C-alpha cells in the first residue's frame, strides 16, 4: 500500500491556521473562458502568498501528453519550465488567511491524490473546500452570467436558484472527485460552474472569473481585490462589442440568443437552455464569426 503523504512535501514553516477555506483549481479539465484559471491566477498575482505544500508531479503527470517547454540556446539546453502543483497560503483583503491549491490536473493516481489532499485538509484544519470553473452554455454575453452550484451538502447552497441540469453523466475530473470523496468523509466542499457564452469558451473571458470570485465571496465571506480583474473584463467586453458592431450576422445571432435567454428567464415553455427546441445559432456558426476576434487576442 502506498502512503498518500508520500505524494506531497509540507513546508518546514507551514503555519497553524484557524479553519481556512481551501480554494482550488486544476488546469486540464473543462474551463470555458478560462474562468477558473483567471480567477486563481488573479488572486496569486494580487495577494502576497507563500507555498506551504508541493506535490510530486513526477508521479502525478504524464509528461508525454503535455510536454514541458524547454529552451535551446545556440548549442545547448538552458532551461526547462517544470510544472508545479502546490498549495499556497494567502490573506484576503480583510487579513483573513486562506489556501489556494493550483497547478496541472493529475494524470494518474487520482484516488491516492484525493487521500493526500484529505491528509493536508486535516493537517491544515481546512473548514471548507471550494472550486470554480467555466462551462460553455447557449447564453449571450449581454446578460448576467448564470452559475450552477454544487456541494457535498445541500445546506451549503445558500440560494434559491434552481439548476438547469437534471441527472447527467459527464467525464470525471479530479476537482469533482475531491468534492465527492472528501464530502463523503464529512468535509464541506462546494463548487461554482460559471455559465460562459459558448462562442467565447475558447477565449479568455475575465467576466466569468469576476462572477466566479463574487460567488466565492458570497459562499465563504472571503473578500478579494477585484479592480484589476474587473478592468480586464470591461476591456474584453468593449472588444467583443466592437466585433459585434462590425458584423450584422453576428449581431443577429446575439439578438436571437438574447430573445431565447429572456424567454427562458420569464418562464416560457422550456425547462432549460440546453433543451431548447427553437432554432438557434450553433456554436460553430458563432465561433466562425468570432474567429478574427479570437485571433487578435491570441496575437496580443
PDB file of N, CA, C and O in Angstrom, residues 56 63 132 223 226 253:
ATOM      1  N   UNK A  56       4.259  15.806  -5.693  1.00  0.00           N
ATOM      2  CA  UNK A  56       5.249  15.136  -6.533  1.00  0.00           C
ATOM      3  C   UNK A  56       4.691  14.987  -7.947  1.00  0.00           C
ATOM      4  O   UNK A  56       4.020  14.004  -8.272  1.00  0.00           O
ATOM      5  N   UNK A  63       4.158  13.379 -18.739  1.00  0.00           N
ATOM      6  CA  UNK A  63       4.869  14.424 -19.468  1.00  0.00           C
ATOM      7  C   UNK A  63       4.732  14.287 -20.978  1.00  0.00           C
ATOM      8  O   UNK A  63       4.814  15.283 -21.707  1.00  0.00           O
ATOM      9  N   UNK A 132     -13.934  26.437  -8.625  1.00  0.00           N
ATOM     10  CA  UNK A 132     -14.731  27.110  -9.655  1.00  0.00           C
ATOM     11  C   UNK A 132     -14.104  26.884 -11.016  1.00  0.00           C
ATOM     12  O   UNK A 132     -12.898  26.718 -11.143  1.00  0.00           O
ATOM     13  N   UNK A 223     -12.948  38.195   1.015  1.00  0.00           N
ATOM     14  CA  UNK A 223     -13.048  39.420   0.224  1.00  0.00           C
ATOM     15  C   UNK A 223     -11.769  39.574  -0.594  1.00  0.00           C
ATOM     16  O   UNK A 223     -10.665  39.577  -0.037  1.00  0.00           O
ATOM     17  N   UNK A 226     -10.560  43.223  -6.551  1.00  0.00           N
ATOM     18  CA  UNK A 226     -11.150  42.877  -7.832  1.00  0.00           C
ATOM     19  C   UNK A 226     -10.959  43.939  -8.907  1.00  0.00           C
ATOM     20  O   UNK A 226     -11.354  43.730 -10.053  1.00  0.00           O
ATOM     21  N   UNK A 253     -27.292  37.020 -34.630  1.00  0.00           N
ATOM     22  CA  UNK A 253     -27.165  35.794 -33.841  1.00  0.00           C
ATOM     23  C   UNK A 253     -27.239  36.091 -32.347  1.00  0.00           C
ATOM     24  O   UNK A 253     -27.914  35.374 -31.591  1.00  0.00           O
TER      25      UNK A 253
END
